[in-house]
Amino acid sequence: MGGTTEVDESMLTGESRPQFKQKNDHVFGGTINRHASIFVKCTKVPGETTSDMIYQLVEQTQMTKANIENVTDRVAKIFVPVIVATAVAVFLIWIVLSSTGIVVADPSAFPFSLNFALAVLIVSCPCAVGLAVPTATMVGTGVAAKRGILFKGSQIIESLSKARTFCFDKTGTLTTGELTVAQIIALGSEVTREDLLFFAVSIERGSNHPIARAVLSYAESQSISSVEPKKAQVKPGLGVVGVVNGRTVQLGNSECLSNTSQAALDVHREQIDRWQQQGATVIYLTLDEELSGVLVLTDTLKPTAEATIKYLTRCGHEVWVISGDHPTTVRAIASQLNIPADRVLGGVLPRDKQNKIKELRTHGEVVMVGDGMNDGPALAAASVGVALGSTSSHLAQYAAGVVVLNDSLTSVLVAVDLAKRITGRIKLNLIWAFVYNALFIPLAAGALWVPFAFTIPPPFAGLSELVSSVPVVIFSLLLRTYKPPSF
Ligand code: ADP
Ligand code: MG
């Protein structure tokens, strides 16, 4: 977009404060421009917009079935034949008892016994069992969507409520991902800082990594233009490579450097270590495979990071940080959040992120929270992948089981809390349905006839739906009053 304004994005993110927007920011279809006129470039066609995605995901969740729902479906299926058999058995028992004179039938054995059998048929209610899961899921996913949290299936809600381990990506997830270029150092005399910035910004044109966004906005502030790179290729977790003005440019972490380039860095090693110990991200630019410059970028923790990690740790969850950035940088950021060094992994490629998640899953349900393309495999491998942020990559949103449309880490906690509430409500619904049937069917069958002459007359039995299904629907609807705890 062009211009500056404030946009109300609450329908997407649940955030009621208007969001400040300026040139090159994203605005979303369906949100409300509250302030000034802006120019907008449309990048999505109808059917692919963010709001379309929300509708599709909510619908998809409401259609899919959780394990517990499969169980209740099976119960509901055998419920009817079992009840018919019970009614026949009740009829036979009463007819035997009354015709042998053990109980006195009023007026005669046949209508007397038929009354009990009919009452059993009418009182029994498979609907309450069948409604328990879908009503709670439907109301719960709607409540979540209002807060910018999209669940992609009721199975996900079930897994999330049992989550044991939480893994976080660093850049863009624990940190704001709004990096700033703090230093540009030209190595050798061949290129100047301006040349370095020109090559860096040109090669990053095809990437939407937070580093690319930082380089782009820094170059703009320095009035450095860029050219379209050729054969540009993004290497997730490593960097970008391509040809700019006939020269092969590579920008990325030290894994991309040749042994000679590594050796050329030795003189700067101490300084680089110091930056990394402060949590800065250091990347290297090579021109025709020769190391030409170093870029130092600083990032800040999200304001919600500390509270989120503290809350998870207090609740006894295991918290990990798994990042592609240099291990020293990742440890520095993790230590600000009091995450022990043995739960911090740095310098991991997307595949290794995935392998770590698979390993952790052998101990219980694992939630992976990430934003980038590099997190895709890990998000898909986790019990529940959470794609966090309004600018999270499409691949992350596709691979994840939960999509959070705002940048707040506490949304992850809200998602977990809500998942627990939904599963809790499902359990309450099921308990109600079973207790109701276990109590009313024996009453209708005449369990209290002999001692108290008590029975449920069939006309009254017809009102039983009010006692069985209506409370289930009300319990589910009450989820609408959900307020997240303060974290
Ligand atoms: P994280 O796991 O912390 O989100 P990534 O896996 O996305 O980080 O990236 C890991 C590292 O790879 C970055 O710290 C950076 O050194 C390098 N890198 C990735 N993408 C780019 C890019 N577009 N430009 C420069 N470096 C990049
Ligand atoms: Mg990231």
XYZ file of C-alpha atoms and ligand atoms in Angstrom:
515
model
C 0.000 0.000 0.000
C 0.949 3.657 -0.225
C 0.206 6.508 2.199
C -0.273 6.299 5.947
C -3.385 5.442 7.891
C -4.825 3.453 10.756
C -6.717 0.257 10.064
C -9.134 -1.628 12.303
C -8.113 -5.268 11.823
C -10.128 -6.628 14.743
C -12.248 -8.854 12.491
C -9.087 -10.770 11.545
C -6.804 -10.549 14.542
C -9.108 -9.854 17.474
C -6.904 -6.822 18.245
C -9.229 -3.904 18.834
C -6.613 -1.129 18.714
C -6.266 0.366 15.213
C -3.028 -0.651 13.488
C -0.760 2.030 12.052
C 0.008 1.356 8.379
C 2.532 2.987 6.123
C 4.083 2.496 2.708
C 4.815 -1.163 1.814
C 2.754 -2.541 4.735
C 0.104 -5.162 4.077
C -3.587 -4.423 4.423
C -6.226 -7.155 4.350
C -9.522 -7.304 2.492
C -12.486 -6.832 4.810
C -10.630 -4.712 7.384
C -11.671 -1.112 7.970
C -9.621 1.936 7.069
C -10.277 4.383 9.925
C -8.149 7.353 9.017
C -6.882 8.601 5.667
C -7.042 7.685 1.976
C -4.463 5.151 0.862
C -3.372 3.461 -2.345
C -3.735 -0.282 -2.267
C -2.254 -2.864 -4.613
C -4.336 -6.057 -4.777
C -2.167 -9.146 -4.513
C -4.806 -11.835 -3.921
C -7.804 -12.796 -6.015
C -11.195 -13.544 -4.430
C -11.145 -17.054 -2.987
C -7.527 -16.722 -1.866
C -7.783 -13.744 0.469
C -7.117 -13.979 4.188
C -10.802 -13.730 5.060
C -11.630 -16.486 2.529
C -8.995 -18.646 4.181
C -10.631 -18.051 7.578
C -14.043 -19.137 6.302
C -12.560 -22.247 4.710
C -10.604 -23.235 7.812
C -13.494 -22.714 10.208
C -15.743 -24.756 7.932
C -13.090 -27.450 7.596
C -12.710 -27.684 11.398
C -16.398 -28.017 11.913
C -16.529 -30.849 9.347
C -13.581 -32.912 10.587
C -13.921 -35.343 13.428
C -11.808 -35.741 16.530
C -11.042 -39.177 18.016
C -13.597 -38.632 20.735
C -16.203 -37.766 18.117
C -15.551 -41.024 16.289
C -16.171 -42.825 19.580
C -19.421 -40.933 20.240
C -20.547 -41.590 16.661
C -20.042 -45.299 17.229
C -21.921 -45.093 20.529
C -24.760 -43.199 18.854
C -24.875 -45.839 16.089
C -25.258 -48.824 18.433
C -27.455 -46.802 20.793
C -30.668 -47.286 18.785
C -30.509 -51.115 18.403
C -29.496 -51.432 22.063
C -32.475 -49.297 23.166
C -34.909 -51.244 20.964
C -33.582 -54.494 22.438
C -33.885 -53.022 25.960
C -37.504 -51.984 25.289
C -38.366 -55.491 24.057
C -36.674 -57.004 27.111
C -38.536 -54.586 29.449
C -41.833 -55.525 27.777
C -41.132 -59.250 28.148
C -40.044 -58.932 31.791
C -43.168 -56.969 32.787
C -45.488 -59.253 30.853
C -43.992 -62.318 32.571
C -44.105 -60.639 36.000
C -47.709 -59.456 35.585
C -49.158 -62.566 33.956
C -47.618 -64.783 36.643
C -49.185 -62.517 39.276
C -45.861 -61.439 40.861
C -46.915 -57.827 40.237
C -50.426 -56.582 39.815
C -51.011 -55.149 36.356
C -53.325 -52.186 35.956
C -55.600 -52.413 33.888
C -54.239 -55.573 32.168
C -50.846 -57.135 31.514
C -50.455 -56.073 27.856
C -51.022 -52.253 28.023
C -49.270 -52.182 31.414
C -46.086 -53.751 29.994
C -46.322 -51.811 26.720
C -46.356 -48.527 28.686
C -42.929 -49.275 30.203
C -41.483 -50.366 26.854
C -42.749 -47.201 25.088
C -41.466 -44.971 27.875
C -37.999 -46.510 27.463
C -38.073 -45.842 23.711
C -39.193 -42.249 24.140
C -37.013 -41.288 27.090
C -33.744 -42.620 25.676
C -31.839 -39.953 23.816
C -28.959 -40.644 21.437
C -29.106 -37.013 20.259
C -27.442 -35.720 23.422
C -24.493 -38.071 22.796
C -24.333 -37.092 19.137
C -24.530 -33.358 19.863
C -21.911 -33.313 22.625
C -18.828 -32.934 20.396
C -19.983 -30.986 17.304
C -21.816 -28.260 19.226
C -18.849 -27.558 21.540
C -16.412 -27.629 18.592
C -18.551 -25.326 16.505
C -19.010 -22.702 19.232
C -15.358 -23.015 20.366
C -13.859 -22.555 16.882
C -16.086 -19.521 16.361
C -14.861 -17.982 19.625
C -11.240 -18.704 18.606
C -11.707 -17.218 15.120
C -12.959 -13.982 16.678
C -9.612 -13.750 18.466
C -7.652 -14.401 15.274
C -6.974 -18.061 16.077
C -7.948 -20.639 13.451
C -8.069 -24.332 14.328
C -7.762 -26.648 11.333
C -9.760 -29.574 12.685
C -11.175 -30.836 15.944
C -8.359 -33.385 16.192
C -6.009 -30.410 16.566
C -8.062 -29.061 19.475
C -7.801 -32.417 21.221
C -3.993 -32.618 20.736
C -3.488 -29.005 21.789
C -5.343 -29.590 25.048
C -2.881 -32.393 25.886
C 0.288 -30.538 24.820
C 3.367 -31.253 26.901
C 6.296 -29.704 25.035
C 6.412 -26.292 23.340
C 9.057 -25.474 20.717
C 9.580 -21.960 19.412
C 11.381 -20.660 16.385
C 13.435 -17.539 17.155
C 13.383 -14.980 14.348
C 9.894 -13.594 13.828
C 8.362 -15.834 16.507
C 10.053 -15.044 19.838
C 11.499 -11.859 18.378
C 9.577 -9.190 16.500
C 11.356 -10.118 13.260
C 11.584 -6.400 12.608
C 15.358 -6.456 12.457
C 17.487 -3.401 12.024
C 20.789 -3.316 10.226
C 23.218 -2.206 12.911
C 26.521 -2.563 11.038
C 27.798 -3.148 7.547
C 31.462 -3.965 7.312
C 33.234 -4.129 3.982
C 36.134 -6.577 3.943
C 39.029 -5.857 1.590
C 39.316 -2.762 -0.538
C 37.393 -3.909 -3.595
C 33.914 -2.883 -2.476
C 32.462 -0.032 -0.426
C 29.665 -0.246 2.145
C 27.290 1.213 -0.461
C 28.265 -1.510 -2.989
C 27.671 -4.158 -0.329
C 24.271 -2.749 0.461
C 23.419 -2.586 -3.240
C 24.287 -6.275 -3.757
C 22.547 -7.271 -0.532
C 19.307 -5.454 -1.285
C 19.236 -6.694 -4.880
C 19.698 -10.329 -3.932
C 17.073 -10.106 -1.166
C 14.387 -8.820 -3.540
C 12.901 -12.288 -3.983
C 12.881 -13.241 -0.291
C 10.307 -12.380 2.364
C 12.516 -13.452 5.271
C 12.656 -10.918 8.141
C 16.337 -10.363 7.230
C 15.329 -9.476 3.669
C 12.741 -6.995 4.960
C 15.376 -5.394 7.219
C 17.918 -5.055 4.397
C 15.265 -3.605 2.090
C 14.123 -0.930 4.501
C 17.705 -0.033 5.469
C 18.693 0.353 1.806
C 15.652 2.556 1.283
C 16.631 4.763 4.219
C 20.108 5.089 2.708
C 18.637 5.793 -0.773
C 20.366 2.761 -2.268
C 18.508 1.368 -5.270
C 18.472 -2.246 -6.369
C 18.290 -4.294 -9.559
C 16.383 -7.476 -10.344
C 18.648 -10.439 -9.538
C 19.027 -13.349 -11.967
C 18.712 -17.013 -10.982
C 17.895 -15.902 -7.439
C 17.324 -18.797 -5.129
C 16.240 -18.887 -1.512
C 17.956 -21.532 0.592
C 15.696 -21.927 3.649
C 17.673 -21.748 6.877
C 20.839 -20.687 5.040
C 20.369 -17.559 2.951
C 19.926 -16.413 -0.642
C 22.073 -16.780 -3.745
C 21.866 -15.396 -7.299
C 23.488 -13.214 -9.919
C 23.493 -9.412 -9.685
C 25.130 -7.358 -12.448
C 26.956 -10.475 -13.656
C 28.423 -11.309 -10.245
C 27.440 -14.316 -8.160
C 26.162 -12.977 -4.847
C 25.498 -15.024 -1.776
C 24.088 -13.637 1.458
C 23.522 -15.865 4.433
C 24.974 -17.483 7.516
C 28.434 -18.971 7.998
C 27.255 -22.423 6.846
C 27.294 -21.019 3.306
C 30.919 -19.953 3.495
C 33.800 -21.856 1.916
C 36.836 -22.811 4.016
C 38.870 -19.935 2.562
C 36.141 -17.449 3.446
C 35.937 -18.913 6.965
C 39.709 -18.404 7.299
C 39.402 -14.793 6.101
C 36.947 -14.214 8.933
C 39.382 -15.262 11.653
C 40.654 -11.737 12.239
C 37.108 -10.577 12.956
C 36.103 -13.657 14.971
C 36.299 -11.980 18.362
C 34.132 -9.055 17.302
C 31.601 -11.382 15.648
C 31.410 -13.515 18.804
C 30.701 -10.413 20.836
C 27.827 -9.364 18.579
C 26.371 -12.834 18.685
C 26.639 -12.970 22.472
C 24.490 -9.837 22.502
C 21.876 -11.676 20.467
C 22.631 -10.038 17.102
C 22.305 -11.943 13.830
C 25.446 -11.891 11.708
C 25.281 -12.658 7.992
C 27.962 -12.736 5.334
C 28.051 -11.502 1.769
C 30.234 -13.193 -0.805
C 30.903 -11.914 -4.327
C 32.008 -14.619 -6.775
C 32.590 -16.891 -3.784
C 34.919 -14.431 -2.100
C 33.962 -13.024 1.287
C 33.288 -9.300 0.846
C 31.289 -8.100 3.790
C 29.558 -8.721 7.078
C 26.102 -7.441 8.043
C 25.035 -7.267 11.673
C 21.334 -7.158 12.396
C 19.676 -6.667 15.741
C 16.272 -7.878 16.709
C 14.173 -7.358 19.822
C 12.127 -9.819 21.821
C 8.383 -9.549 21.384
C 6.804 -7.788 24.363
C 4.708 -10.922 24.983
C 7.660 -13.361 24.867
C 8.695 -13.215 28.505
C 5.208 -13.638 29.949
C 4.454 -16.496 27.556
C 7.571 -18.513 28.345
C 7.209 -17.829 32.067
C 3.605 -19.038 32.037
C 4.435 -22.216 30.117
C 7.334 -23.025 32.432
C 5.189 -22.349 35.498
C 2.591 -24.790 34.167
C 5.307 -27.459 33.987
C 5.725 -27.521 30.205
C 9.050 -28.193 28.552
C 10.069 -25.182 26.420
C 12.572 -25.367 23.559
C 13.980 -22.805 21.142
C 14.931 -24.224 17.749
C 16.390 -21.766 15.271
C 18.408 -21.576 12.096
C 20.413 -18.639 13.428
C 23.903 -19.029 14.915
C 23.875 -21.035 18.191
C 25.530 -18.192 20.140
C 22.854 -15.716 19.008
C 20.043 -18.157 19.805
C 21.474 -18.903 23.270
C 21.741 -15.175 23.967
C 18.082 -14.609 23.104
C 16.986 -17.755 25.009
C 18.896 -16.732 28.124
C 16.943 -13.437 28.194
C 13.889 -15.672 28.559
C 15.494 -17.945 31.160
C 15.371 -20.959 28.868
C 18.172 -23.346 29.882
C 20.961 -23.799 27.300
C 20.291 -27.545 26.997
C 16.875 -26.752 25.527
C 18.279 -24.376 22.900
C 19.231 -25.500 19.408
C 20.864 -23.103 16.952
C 22.158 -23.425 13.418
C 19.560 -26.048 12.507
C 18.326 -26.516 8.971
C 14.593 -27.016 8.280
C 15.019 -30.791 8.063
C 16.849 -30.947 11.396
C 14.138 -28.810 13.010
C 11.721 -31.459 11.820
C 13.865 -34.326 13.139
C 14.092 -32.708 16.557
C 10.309 -32.366 16.688
C 9.883 -36.023 15.738
C 12.297 -37.004 18.512
C 10.436 -34.884 21.098
C 7.125 -36.419 20.019
C 8.211 -39.775 21.375
C 7.726 -38.254 24.873
C 4.288 -36.683 24.316
C 2.345 -34.120 22.342
C 4.577 -31.394 20.878
C 3.497 -27.910 19.827
C 5.787 -26.104 17.369
C 5.338 -22.361 16.932
C 6.940 -20.745 13.886
C 6.440 -18.153 11.203
C 8.758 -18.827 8.319
C 9.053 -21.036 5.291
C 11.961 -22.733 7.065
C 9.569 -23.824 9.832
C 7.196 -25.603 7.417
C 8.563 -29.165 7.847
C 8.695 -28.808 11.662
C 5.161 -27.396 11.809
C 3.897 -30.343 9.776
C 5.748 -32.873 11.947
C 4.528 -31.495 15.291
C 1.380 -32.797 16.995
C 0.167 -29.224 16.587
C 1.972 -26.687 14.394
C 1.134 -23.044 15.085
C 1.806 -20.515 12.305
C 2.155 -17.237 14.170
C 1.806 -13.734 12.827
C 0.066 -11.586 10.271
C 3.054 -11.972 7.955
C 3.724 -15.686 8.499
C 4.661 -17.437 5.274
C 2.094 -19.283 3.196
C 3.987 -22.512 3.605
C 3.877 -22.150 7.403
C 0.131 -21.455 7.298
C -0.388 -24.443 5.033
C 1.693 -26.823 7.162
C 0.349 -25.707 10.547
C -2.698 -27.033 12.388
C -3.396 -23.657 13.994
C -3.039 -20.313 12.231
C -2.758 -17.233 14.456
C -3.430 -14.009 12.581
C -1.866 -11.643 15.106
C 1.739 -11.412 16.283
C 1.115 -11.885 19.977
C 2.700 -14.946 21.564
C -0.016 -14.971 24.217
C -2.379 -16.061 21.427
C -0.638 -19.437 21.664
C -1.603 -19.574 25.339
C -5.150 -18.495 24.516
C -5.337 -21.258 21.874
C -4.189 -23.869 24.412
C -6.529 -22.549 27.109
C -9.455 -22.488 24.712
C -8.648 -26.005 23.480
C -8.743 -27.173 27.101
C -12.063 -25.425 27.664
C -13.559 -26.971 24.521
C -12.453 -30.495 25.450
C -13.628 -29.882 29.025
C -17.025 -28.818 27.705
C -17.182 -31.914 25.487
C -16.533 -34.093 28.537
C -19.237 -32.277 30.526
C -21.678 -32.757 27.628
C -20.882 -36.468 27.417
C -21.175 -36.956 31.176
C -24.571 -35.240 31.069
C -25.720 -37.398 28.144
C -24.623 -40.635 29.819
C -25.882 -39.736 33.306
C -29.222 -38.715 31.823
C -29.638 -41.990 29.955
C -28.334 -44.093 32.839
C -30.842 -42.430 35.184
C -33.942 -42.023 33.063
C -33.952 -45.312 31.133
C -34.186 -47.469 34.310
C -36.870 -45.102 35.658
C -38.854 -45.424 32.435
C -38.349 -49.196 32.512
C -40.128 -49.280 35.874
C -37.197 -49.745 38.261
C -39.179 -47.856 40.937
C -42.604 -49.353 40.157
C -42.510 -52.111 42.750
C -41.376 -50.031 45.775
C -43.072 -46.652 44.940
C -45.431 -47.373 42.007
C -43.437 -44.733 40.113
C -43.299 -44.668 36.323
C -42.809 -42.080 33.618
C -46.007 -41.888 31.584
C -45.195 -41.860 27.808
C -46.715 -38.343 27.287
C -44.277 -36.926 29.876
C -41.451 -38.991 28.466
C -41.828 -36.870 25.322
C -40.528 -33.878 27.284
C -37.294 -35.695 27.965
C -35.551 -33.986 25.033
C -35.697 -30.814 27.101
C -33.777 -32.467 29.913
C -31.229 -34.271 27.727
C -30.267 -32.322 24.574
C -31.120 -28.753 25.532
C -28.596 -28.615 28.416
C -25.908 -30.012 26.071
C -26.558 -27.221 23.583
C -26.625 -24.644 26.406
C -23.325 -25.924 27.868
C -21.748 -25.538 24.427
C -23.228 -22.102 23.810
C -21.867 -20.917 27.158
C -18.391 -21.210 25.611
C -19.256 -17.902 23.946
C -18.735 -16.160 27.268
C -15.080 -17.279 27.196
C -12.593 -14.766 28.585
C -8.917 -15.710 28.528
C -7.123 -15.633 31.885
C -4.452 -12.978 32.304
C -1.076 -14.477 31.462
P 14.934 -18.838 12.384
O 14.903 -20.315 12.540
O 15.544 -18.159 13.584
O 13.617 -18.232 12.013
P 15.914 -19.095 9.674
O 15.986 -20.592 9.677
O 14.850 -18.446 8.872
O 15.926 -18.525 11.174
O 17.297 -18.561 9.165
C 18.473 -19.059 9.713
C 19.619 -18.247 9.269
O 19.788 -18.377 7.853
C 19.445 -16.768 9.519
O 19.849 -16.418 10.815
C 20.365 -16.204 8.478
O 21.688 -16.273 8.925
C 20.202 -17.153 7.306
N 19.175 -16.693 6.368
C 17.973 -17.261 6.123
N 17.308 -16.582 5.177
C 18.074 -15.525 4.842
C 17.937 -14.440 3.925
N 16.855 -14.269 3.173
N 18.955 -13.578 3.862
C 20.054 -13.715 4.604
N 20.240 -14.712 5.475
C 19.272 -15.608 5.591
Mg 11.361 -17.540 11.821
